[in-house]
Every structure is written in structure tokens, then in C-alpha cells.
XYZ file of C-alpha atoms in Angstrom:
577
model
C 11.884 -27.552 31.127
C 8.459 -28.954 31.891
C 7.709 -30.193 35.372
C 5.139 -32.978 35.420
C 2.912 -33.550 38.410
C 3.853 -37.201 38.812
C 4.646 -36.936 42.499
C 7.519 -35.458 44.483
C 11.099 -36.523 44.009
C 12.277 -38.935 46.682
C 15.861 -39.128 47.834
C 15.701 -40.947 51.143
C 18.878 -39.104 52.189
C 19.169 -38.005 55.798
C 21.828 -36.830 58.185
C 23.555 -39.409 60.315
C 21.862 -38.894 63.676
C 20.472 -40.970 66.543
C 16.861 -42.088 66.289
C 14.397 -39.679 67.922
C 14.072 -40.363 71.610
C 10.985 -38.218 72.156
C 8.207 -36.683 70.056
C 5.347 -34.230 70.134
C 2.386 -33.770 67.779
C 1.107 -30.598 66.127
C -0.879 -29.362 63.143
C 1.997 -27.131 62.011
C 5.687 -26.904 62.870
C 7.490 -23.672 61.976
C 11.276 -23.872 61.801
C 12.799 -20.455 62.448
C 11.966 -17.418 64.555
C 12.618 -14.406 62.368
C 9.947 -12.164 60.900
C 8.777 -14.925 58.542
C 8.669 -17.756 61.044
C 7.009 -15.884 63.890
C 4.461 -14.246 61.584
C 3.523 -17.657 60.172
C 3.261 -19.105 63.685
C 1.068 -16.272 64.961
C -1.289 -16.484 61.985
C -1.534 -20.282 62.209
C -2.257 -20.042 65.939
C -4.920 -17.421 65.294
C -6.553 -19.841 62.843
C -6.874 -22.414 65.622
C -4.022 -24.667 64.506
C -1.774 -26.309 67.080
C 1.557 -24.724 66.207
C 5.091 -25.411 67.371
C 8.027 -23.075 66.702
C 11.472 -24.645 66.525
C 14.435 -22.266 66.538
C 18.161 -22.847 66.475
C 19.088 -20.450 69.277
C 16.866 -18.166 71.323
C 13.688 -16.789 69.777
C 15.315 -13.453 68.937
C 18.717 -14.695 67.744
C 18.071 -15.022 64.002
C 18.895 -12.707 61.100
C 15.858 -10.451 61.576
C 17.272 -8.792 64.684
C 20.359 -7.717 62.700
C 18.371 -5.893 60.007
C 19.310 -2.233 60.234
C 17.802 -0.323 57.325
C 14.136 -1.139 57.552
C 11.147 -2.549 55.722
C 10.097 -1.278 52.289
C 6.447 -0.542 51.473
C 4.493 2.117 49.603
C 3.358 3.975 52.706
C 4.372 7.535 51.840
C 2.413 10.294 50.185
C 2.677 10.027 46.398
C 4.198 6.562 46.478
C 2.336 3.622 44.949
C 2.723 -0.156 44.813
C 3.276 0.212 41.067
C 6.348 2.387 41.652
C 7.630 -0.098 44.230
C 7.072 -2.876 41.682
C 9.033 -1.003 39.024
C 12.037 -0.509 41.308
C 11.960 -4.185 42.345
C 11.840 -5.410 38.740
C 14.771 -3.202 37.750
C 16.884 -4.478 40.648
C 15.985 -8.083 39.812
C 17.644 -7.795 36.383
C 14.921 -9.511 34.407
C 14.419 -12.593 36.569
C 11.745 -11.462 39.023
C 8.394 -13.205 38.861
C 6.196 -10.171 38.228
C 3.126 -11.805 39.751
C 5.057 -12.524 42.944
C 6.396 -8.962 43.043
C 2.919 -7.525 42.483
C 1.660 -9.672 45.356
C 4.457 -8.331 47.562
C 3.962 -4.655 46.847
C 0.152 -4.659 46.911
C -0.230 -6.730 50.083
C 2.833 -5.173 51.720
C 1.423 -1.913 53.102
C -1.423 -3.624 54.964
C 0.957 -6.319 56.192
C 3.155 -3.594 57.702
C 0.118 -2.032 59.337
C -0.773 -5.418 60.864
C 2.800 -5.671 62.102
C 2.369 -2.297 63.789
C -0.894 -3.539 65.314
C 1.058 -6.527 66.655
C 3.239 -4.077 68.578
C 6.107 -2.975 66.344
C 6.980 0.653 67.041
C 8.397 2.458 63.983
C 10.060 5.859 64.022
C 7.715 8.772 63.314
C 8.087 12.397 62.329
C 6.764 15.454 64.191
C 3.276 14.933 62.715
C 3.116 11.341 63.924
C 3.489 9.831 60.443
C 5.938 6.978 59.897
C 9.392 8.301 59.022
C 10.584 6.992 55.658
C 14.057 6.918 54.164
C 15.634 5.814 50.880
C 17.991 2.984 50.092
C 19.720 1.708 46.977
C 17.484 1.113 43.969
C 14.502 3.000 45.397
C 13.350 6.152 43.642
C 11.221 7.213 46.605
C 11.474 7.309 50.372
C 9.626 4.132 51.346
C 11.811 2.480 54.003
C 10.158 2.428 57.431
C 12.674 2.110 60.258
C 12.749 1.756 64.032
C 15.221 2.866 66.660
C 17.100 4.730 63.941
C 18.994 1.721 62.623
C 17.572 -1.061 64.808
C 14.516 -2.014 62.768
C 15.061 -5.754 62.917
C 15.540 -5.720 66.652
C 12.244 -3.875 67.133
C 10.326 -6.190 64.804
C 11.805 -9.204 66.578
C 10.883 -7.752 69.977
C 7.280 -7.208 68.946
C 6.815 -10.629 67.364
C 8.541 -12.523 70.183
C 6.332 -10.691 72.654
C 3.213 -11.648 70.695
C 4.287 -15.292 70.472
C 4.808 -15.422 74.221
C 1.526 -13.623 74.886
C -0.311 -16.155 72.716
C 1.515 -19.007 74.487
C 2.702 -20.542 71.225
C 4.717 -23.636 72.019
C 8.408 -23.086 71.281
C 11.493 -25.280 71.290
C 14.613 -23.143 71.499
C 18.260 -24.133 70.996
C 17.174 -26.798 68.525
C 18.852 -27.640 65.217
C 16.457 -29.074 62.632
C 17.840 -32.224 61.031
C 15.546 -33.780 58.434
C 12.030 -33.857 57.063
C 9.800 -36.800 57.916
C 7.750 -38.158 55.005
C 4.869 -40.631 54.882
C 4.556 -43.496 52.414
C 2.903 -41.188 49.880
C 5.793 -38.736 50.004
C 3.894 -36.127 51.995
C 5.350 -34.167 54.846
C 4.925 -35.790 58.249
C 7.074 -33.555 60.467
C 10.740 -33.043 61.290
C 13.543 -34.468 63.361
C 15.583 -32.088 65.494
C 18.323 -31.985 68.089
C 17.934 -29.850 71.202
C 21.197 -28.388 72.430
C 21.251 -28.481 76.185
C 19.033 -25.610 77.265
C 15.802 -26.576 75.526
C 12.731 -28.411 76.746
C 14.097 -31.798 75.686
C 17.507 -33.385 75.432
C 18.999 -34.869 72.313
C 17.278 -35.899 69.081
C 13.502 -35.854 68.916
C 10.672 -35.361 66.440
C 7.736 -33.041 65.894
C 5.030 -34.897 63.990
C 2.971 -32.527 61.835
C 1.426 -32.691 58.349
C 2.565 -29.140 57.573
C 6.134 -27.862 57.978
C 7.116 -24.237 57.377
C 10.805 -23.605 56.743
C 11.788 -20.103 57.845
C 15.399 -20.891 58.711
C 16.969 -17.774 57.215
C 20.134 -17.579 55.155
C 23.358 -19.394 54.422
C 25.914 -16.590 54.700
C 28.215 -18.733 56.833
C 29.146 -20.642 53.677
C 31.553 -17.728 53.044
C 34.467 -16.573 55.205
C 33.082 -13.073 55.766
C 29.373 -12.389 56.049
C 26.884 -10.118 57.746
C 24.864 -13.197 58.777
C 24.872 -14.483 62.353
C 26.614 -17.772 63.202
C 23.319 -19.705 63.014
C 22.987 -19.021 59.249
C 24.433 -22.290 57.975
C 21.904 -23.121 55.256
C 20.128 -25.782 57.327
C 16.732 -25.241 55.701
C 18.035 -25.412 52.135
C 20.040 -28.543 52.968
C 17.033 -30.219 54.614
C 14.864 -29.419 51.593
C 17.470 -30.804 49.198
C 17.750 -34.063 51.126
C 13.938 -34.298 51.110
C 13.865 -34.016 47.306
C 12.709 -30.397 47.020
C 13.893 -28.163 44.214
C 16.175 -25.182 44.760
C 16.329 -22.222 42.390
C 18.516 -19.166 41.760
C 21.066 -20.054 44.434
C 23.852 -18.523 42.347
C 22.451 -15.078 43.127
C 24.109 -14.294 46.444
C 23.984 -10.624 47.290
C 27.182 -9.181 48.691
C 26.403 -6.092 50.720
C 28.620 -3.285 49.418
C 29.342 -1.578 52.724
C 30.472 -3.932 55.460
C 32.891 -2.629 58.058
C 36.353 -3.804 56.970
C 38.110 -5.453 59.905
C 41.148 -6.801 58.073
C 41.882 -9.209 55.251
C 42.052 -12.183 57.635
C 38.823 -11.402 59.460
C 36.287 -14.234 59.303
C 32.748 -14.874 60.501
C 30.030 -12.299 61.088
C 31.109 -8.762 60.171
C 29.391 -5.492 61.189
C 27.025 -4.113 58.561
C 26.984 -0.432 57.651
C 23.400 -0.028 56.498
C 22.497 1.228 53.054
C 20.362 3.771 54.888
C 23.592 5.638 55.692
C 23.999 6.243 51.970
C 20.273 6.939 51.786
C 20.829 9.862 54.122
C 23.684 11.232 52.015
C 26.935 9.411 52.786
C 29.457 9.132 49.927
C 31.649 6.295 48.748
C 35.208 7.507 48.248
C 38.683 6.155 47.624
C 41.713 6.863 49.827
C 42.119 10.309 48.260
C 38.528 11.242 49.076
C 37.296 11.062 45.469
C 33.740 9.856 44.907
C 33.717 7.036 42.350
C 30.003 6.237 41.951
C 29.269 9.499 40.143
C 28.674 8.774 36.472
C 28.421 5.017 36.982
C 24.672 5.020 37.633
C 21.913 7.607 37.746
C 21.444 6.921 41.467
C 25.201 7.085 42.214
C 25.741 5.651 45.733
C 22.082 4.559 45.786
C 22.371 2.294 42.759
C 21.207 -1.326 43.303
C 23.533 -3.289 45.544
C 25.076 -5.446 42.835
C 26.188 -2.341 40.947
C 27.689 -0.712 44.032
C 29.430 -3.926 45.150
C 30.944 -4.359 41.690
C 32.086 -0.735 41.598
C 33.791 -1.050 44.978
C 35.463 -4.299 43.923
C 36.711 -2.719 40.675
C 38.141 0.235 42.596
C 39.884 -2.119 45.008
C 41.386 -4.080 42.111
C 42.462 -0.974 40.223
C 44.180 0.541 43.250
C 45.481 -2.664 44.781
C 43.692 -2.012 48.065
C 41.563 -4.172 50.341
C 38.766 -1.687 50.954
C 37.183 1.653 50.040
C 35.649 4.251 52.364
C 32.191 5.504 53.270
C 32.342 9.171 54.226
C 29.552 10.563 56.412
C 31.494 13.032 58.499
C 29.174 15.791 57.313
C 26.314 14.163 59.278
C 27.733 15.512 62.520
C 27.671 13.862 65.931
C 24.002 14.514 66.682
C 22.715 12.821 63.525
C 25.009 9.833 64.003
C 23.878 9.417 67.600
C 20.155 9.744 66.863
C 19.760 8.144 63.423
C 22.479 5.473 63.442
C 23.335 4.657 67.064
C 23.917 0.932 66.410
C 26.335 1.510 63.549
C 28.106 4.288 65.453
C 28.647 1.975 68.424
C 29.901 -0.877 66.210
C 32.389 1.377 64.449
C 33.691 2.867 67.681
C 34.007 -0.620 69.185
C 36.495 -1.346 66.391
C 38.426 1.885 66.819
C 36.759 3.955 64.078
C 34.807 7.146 64.734
C 32.591 7.941 61.713
C 31.918 11.414 63.119
C 35.541 12.366 62.452
C 36.845 9.848 59.876
C 35.639 7.846 56.862
C 34.603 4.231 57.482
C 36.651 1.510 55.743
C 34.203 -0.783 53.895
C 34.293 -3.798 51.594
C 31.624 -6.171 50.224
C 30.723 -9.298 52.212
C 28.150 -12.069 51.734
C 24.792 -10.774 52.850
C 21.651 -12.318 51.357
C 20.613 -15.334 49.291
C 18.143 -14.226 46.627
C 17.495 -17.881 45.730
C 16.479 -20.820 47.860
C 13.769 -23.463 48.161
C 11.446 -22.931 45.218
C 7.861 -22.035 46.143
C 4.608 -20.889 44.591
C 2.660 -17.814 45.645
C 1.336 -19.655 48.704
C 4.802 -20.698 49.864
C 4.283 -24.322 48.795
C 7.399 -26.195 47.703
C 7.724 -29.197 45.409
C 7.225 -31.512 48.407
C 3.551 -31.639 49.494
C 3.075 -30.223 52.966
C 6.468 -28.460 53.005
C 6.378 -24.663 52.879
C 9.157 -22.076 52.855
C 9.260 -18.331 53.443
C 11.815 -15.641 54.141
C 15.421 -15.910 53.021
C 15.371 -19.708 52.815
C 12.728 -19.488 50.057
C 12.800 -18.521 46.404
C 9.415 -16.933 45.738
C 10.540 -15.163 42.572
C 10.353 -11.749 44.215
C 14.077 -10.977 44.177
C 15.153 -12.269 40.785
C 18.882 -11.853 40.247
C 19.334 -9.215 42.955
C 17.206 -8.282 45.964
C 16.025 -4.692 46.199
C 17.076 -3.176 49.517
C 14.678 -3.745 52.434
C 12.348 -6.005 50.455
C 13.455 -8.988 52.546
C 11.556 -8.180 55.744
C 8.483 -7.395 53.659
C 8.757 -10.664 51.729
C 8.975 -12.643 54.953
C 5.944 -10.831 56.327
C 3.708 -11.104 53.245
C 4.441 -14.694 52.291
C 4.270 -15.943 55.880
C 0.731 -14.600 56.040
C -0.092 -16.309 52.744
C 1.317 -19.620 53.981
C -0.748 -19.490 57.163
C -3.884 -18.748 55.153
C -3.173 -21.675 52.823
C -2.545 -24.123 55.670
C -5.693 -22.974 57.463
C -7.655 -23.541 54.245
C -6.254 -27.070 53.905
C -3.906 -26.172 51.062
C -1.276 -28.613 52.245
C -3.891 -31.312 51.513
C -4.179 -32.622 55.026
C -4.310 -30.978 58.439
C -5.180 -33.972 60.523
C -3.904 -36.173 63.300
C -0.349 -37.258 62.478
C 0.021 -40.749 61.093
C 1.523 -43.655 62.963
C 5.286 -43.766 63.166
C 5.238 -46.904 61.024
C 4.383 -44.752 58.026
C 7.313 -42.381 58.418
C 10.584 -42.366 56.527
C 12.413 -45.445 57.853
C 15.483 -45.023 59.983
C 17.250 -47.370 57.540
C 17.246 -44.647 54.868
C 20.764 -43.901 53.558
C 22.662 -41.255 55.429
C 24.867 -38.431 54.230
C 28.366 -38.999 55.679
C 29.173 -36.322 58.219
C 32.081 -33.928 57.838
C 34.487 -33.186 60.624
C 33.812 -29.694 62.038
C 37.246 -28.438 60.996
C 36.177 -28.730 57.333
C 33.942 -25.700 57.866
C 36.799 -23.207 57.522
C 38.026 -25.012 54.407
C 34.586 -24.736 52.793
C 34.278 -21.048 53.664
C 37.681 -20.174 52.211
C 37.020 -22.206 49.068
C 33.740 -20.359 48.547
C 35.166 -16.894 49.216
C 38.073 -17.451 46.840
C 36.179 -19.274 44.084
C 32.561 -18.150 44.254
C 32.660 -14.720 45.898
C 31.867 -11.313 44.438
C 33.920 -12.029 41.316
C 33.693 -15.446 39.645
C 34.980 -17.191 36.535
C 34.823 -20.611 34.927
C 38.282 -21.378 36.296
C 37.572 -20.183 39.844
C 34.282 -22.091 39.970
C 35.828 -25.256 38.538
C 38.550 -25.053 41.164
C 35.985 -24.545 43.923
C 33.882 -27.463 42.669
C 36.920 -29.751 42.566
C 38.000 -28.861 46.094
C 34.473 -29.272 47.462
C 34.268 -32.667 45.764
C 37.540 -33.658 47.411
C 36.057 -32.826 50.797
C 32.936 -34.852 50.006
C 34.949 -37.791 48.677
C 37.172 -37.734 51.750
C 34.104 -38.009 53.996
C 32.616 -40.752 51.822
C 35.833 -42.736 51.831
C 36.681 -42.445 55.483
C 37.497 -46.150 55.435
C 39.278 -47.152 58.573
C 39.492 -43.574 59.784
C 37.059 -42.710 62.515
C 34.039 -41.007 60.945
C 32.863 -37.670 62.296
C 30.606 -38.087 65.301
C 27.007 -36.898 64.982
C 26.666 -33.496 66.608
C 25.752 -29.889 65.940
C 29.081 -28.804 64.437
C 29.310 -31.859 62.180
C 25.696 -31.455 61.033
C 26.181 -27.758 60.290
C 29.391 -28.391 58.361
C 27.707 -31.143 56.335
C 24.842 -28.768 55.525
C 27.304 -26.076 54.442
C 29.025 -28.463 52.051
C 25.759 -29.425 50.364
C 24.690 -25.807 49.985
C 28.144 -24.840 48.684
C 28.070 -27.595 46.067
C 24.685 -26.447 44.764
C 25.692 -22.781 44.699
C 28.902 -23.492 42.786
C 27.138 -25.804 40.333
C 24.526 -23.160 39.558
C 27.110 -20.376 39.279
C 29.184 -22.472 36.882
C 26.145 -23.298 34.767
C 25.033 -19.648 34.407
C 27.463 -18.408 31.773
C 26.673 -14.708 31.949
C 26.808 -11.748 34.307
C 23.421 -10.791 35.735
C 22.440 -9.047 38.949
C 24.684 -10.149 41.792
C 26.148 -13.044 39.769
C 29.322 -11.602 38.257
C 31.373 -13.709 35.844
C 34.551 -11.931 34.788
C 34.912 -14.379 31.884
C 31.287 -13.760 30.794
C 30.932 -10.028 31.508
C 27.734 -9.405 29.546
C 24.107 -10.117 30.309
C 22.764 -12.721 27.865
C 18.984 -12.543 27.616
C 18.795 -14.850 24.622
C 20.194 -17.857 26.458
C 19.941 -16.928 30.114
C 16.680 -15.051 30.621
C 15.598 -18.089 32.603
C 16.135 -19.881 35.897
C 18.261 -22.760 37.098
C 16.564 -25.459 39.156
C 18.678 -27.874 41.184
C 17.814 -31.031 43.081
C 19.815 -33.811 44.690
C 19.477 -37.300 43.250
C 19.331 -40.426 45.445
C 23.044 -41.045 44.834
C 23.737 -37.473 46.111
C 24.760 -36.075 42.723
C 23.299 -32.761 41.557
C 20.692 -32.431 38.816
C 20.977 -28.877 37.416
C 18.312 -27.911 34.892
C 17.558 -24.712 33.021
C 13.948 -23.576 32.633
C 12.524 -22.906 29.175
C 11.702 -19.280 29.995
C 11.893 -16.697 32.754
C 8.649 -18.108 34.160
C 8.984 -20.483 37.072
C 7.687 -23.975 36.319
C 4.818 -24.987 38.592
C 5.580 -26.746 41.834
C 3.987 -30.120 42.458
C 1.813 -28.235 44.910
C 0.419 -26.207 41.995
C -1.415 -29.302 40.739
C -5.200 -29.298 41.242
C -6.009 -30.039 44.855
C -7.551 -33.327 45.791
C -11.315 -33.155 46.381
């Protein structure tokens, strides 16, 4: 597939929402307050740009605070960026963009040091050096952690503190709705809805010529996930409605070891960090037999897709709903000092890992794909950037290497801020008049009733979960289409009222449709995309990417690239003089 630079795709699709009743102006608006969003905001502010941070809940309520294991970087003696690159490429199963990975691993160590200078306090050993552990897919100890297993919480604390110290303007409890575009198709800001406790009431707008999406993941599209409730794919859905391209969305990583709370348990589930296995915990069946031995050279520390598949196979073979993670040999002191968060979560659910194995099963964890970007975070819509889990930089390929996510958010947020400060979005200037913005008469996407959310989640878990097939994906696609058609043909029935739950559910449906379409199109097993009817990796036909966009009539255009190289984004075209 060849992408021509003939201007961005235009859809004109927006959510059904009231017209903005208030507005503010800025040079940059950052949507999201995890490691990626706050890093971008701090760097933009430092460059003298008027920056506004919009976040769906409180500043520290995103996915970053839930990260347990740590942040990967070649910081230890004997480790090198080249070794980190090799491990990342292996985990990515042939679909990583090597240039993007090399950027990550070479810029990563200094980015972590700048994070420390910002105030993040990582665990250290007796000599004062940063303590490093191992996780799945890593051949060396290179995972820096904080508070034992509370790395994300510490990073969030430090960045939130810096944002407040720098007096960066923030709008909390605000759900982003749609991208504003000018007559030339360039970004002109966002619309958003503030939910009660924010600085404004109702729907408003932030007018800015540069928008950075850092909205996190979409784990809530499945019934069981490690993601917080705010992770409803809002950034990906916004980008799709704006005409941006999405890539690799079929590669959803299911974390192998999530605390099993029962077959009917739904929503956010407690994560049992890979670092527990990194410190020597074993995966066992009900009889106590280790089953990862002989399946991979790294056994329990194999890449996540391999471990998740092995657990699922064991569950199928034995007719059980979970396996076990055994770390009783750690002893009480190690559990209390190294993994206090996980210990507390397990005990809160009646399990004491000091004296008994932990029941675990895979659950949706991380989207390796997302809004397609270049190495500066630029998407196919001029002025729209993306970083963190919402983005597809090419770093993760078909399966994210453990603890590369925090590093990716950090590195590419810094690169985005540098590009915006240098004028890479083509125009950092006073926002244009409202007359030049996307008209309010643009067609709207019919809203779904909030109760459809559970239907979507169950459809996705059953048809597009860890194990997929042509039949399961076709069934999921058909049921999702029924939900969409029902909303479109509401007829005399009262349509869903605009509101947070209806907007989130509508976003989830769009993201689910794209994920299922991509998973059905990729007729092979690769990385964390597992097709039981296509069990082999097919490099001849599928050593390439899928790119998806939404057409003006809200159908999906799914295209396969000509090679494993990403096509250029529109933003890759020569800059205007």
C-alpha cells in the first residue's frame, strides 16, 4: 500500500453532543494525564508554550498509577541499548519498526534520568544504585521499580507534583469528545465535557493548533481487564472519527497472571506483576506441576504472549478456569517488602500468597496498536499527535515487551514536545476564528444506550479474546453490527441521550469494530494475536501491518501494507517553508 500525501482523510463524523458553551485558547492541549501526557505537558510548558491538560478523572487516575513492574532501560552494568533492542524485536514477532525501537532504547536511559530529576524516587540497593529486576522476555535485569511494586504510582506522584509546581493549566473530570478541524483539515482543538467537579460545566472547547492524545488504553472493551474504568478507547475513537489511521489494533496483549476472581467477574481485575515471576515465582497447575519448563528457554519469563497461550492451553486441557502462581518460597518478609501492593490485593480477596498459590488467568491488559504515528508522534491528521498506549509508534510490533510501555510514553512524549516547539505541527499560532472550525452540522454518530456496554464487552471476550478463529470473529462482527444497526435505526424509539456513559459506550463499539475487523483480516497467529484456525506464523503473506480508517459513511477501510515498514504519515511530507 502506498500512502500519497494528498491531504488528510476527512470524515466529518462527530459524537452527538451539545454545542460548546464555553472555550479557552492554548498553543497545545494534551489529553490524558499518565506518564506520556504529563511528560508532554511539562516539556511543552518548559518550551514556553501555553499548555492545557485535559484528563478524564483526577490527574493521577489513569493507567500509569496501576503499573506495578517498572520501567525498562539499559541502566545496569553490562547492559546495553543494543541488548534491549534485541529483546524488544524478539518479543515483537517481526513487526516492530526497528528505527522506532532503536530510538526508544537509545534515548530511554537519559529519559529515565530526567524523570528521576523531575522527582521520581526509584528503589535503590545498598550502594545507592537503582535496583533492577527482570521480567518476561528480558535477558538482563533492566527493570527499574519504585515502592517495590508501586512504580506507576510513584511516577504519577512525581509528574503530578511537577505539573502543579509549574502551574500547568488542567481540566479534570473531563471526557474528550471530538477533534476540531479548520477548513484545511488541520487540527484546531478539541471539544470536551466536564463532569461536575471540573472548572467548567457541560460541553466546552479548547482551541489549539496542536493536540496531543495520551488517553491510554481500551481494555474496557473486554469483560475482564487490568485497565481502570476510564480506559474506554476514547482517544482511538476520536482519531478514527477525525479521519486518522489506526494500525495493529488486533494485537491486544492479555497479561498472563491476573488474579482470578471467578468466571463471572467483570471490570478491572487485580494484576499480579510479571516481576513476581522475575523474582522466581513458578506457574503451576492444581497438582503443583510447573508447565512452562521446556516450552521456552526463559520458562516463566518467556514473552507474555507465549505465557498467556500456555496458561490458556493448560486451562483447556484440564477443563479448569485458572492456573496458579506459586511464590510461597519468597517468605513473608520478601512479600511485604518487595510486593506490598500485590500482597494486599490478594489478601483483600481472601488469598494469602505467603501460604498458598495464587489463582491466575489471562485478562486484557495492553493495546500494542493504536493511532499510527511517525517518530515524532505525528499522526495522519496534521497537528494531531499521539503517544503512550493510545499510539502505534511501531515499538511494540505484535507483542509489547514487558515494561517498555512506561518508557515509550516517556521517550515519545519528549519527542512530541520537541517537535511542537520547533513548529513541526506546521503552525503554533493564535487559534483561528470559530467560523473556520468543523461545523456543528457535521453528521453525528448515533449514540448507544449505556446498557449496550456489557453486551459489547461479552461479545469481545467470547469472540476476540485470547483465542480467536474465523468463526468466533465473524460472530463477534455480526453481533457488533446488530448493535450498530439498532442504534442507527432507532426510528420512533427514543434515542440515547448525550452523556458520559452513552459517549463511552459509543466509543467502545467503534473500537471493538475496528479490532474485530483487523483480527479477522490477519489470517495467521503472530505475537498476541492467536488464531486457532490459523495456528502458524505466515511471514510470506503477513509480515506486514494492517491500517484501518473510518469512511464518511462509517464503514471500515482495512488495508494491508506492502511490507513490514510503516507507510509514511501525511505529517512525514516535507514541511511547508
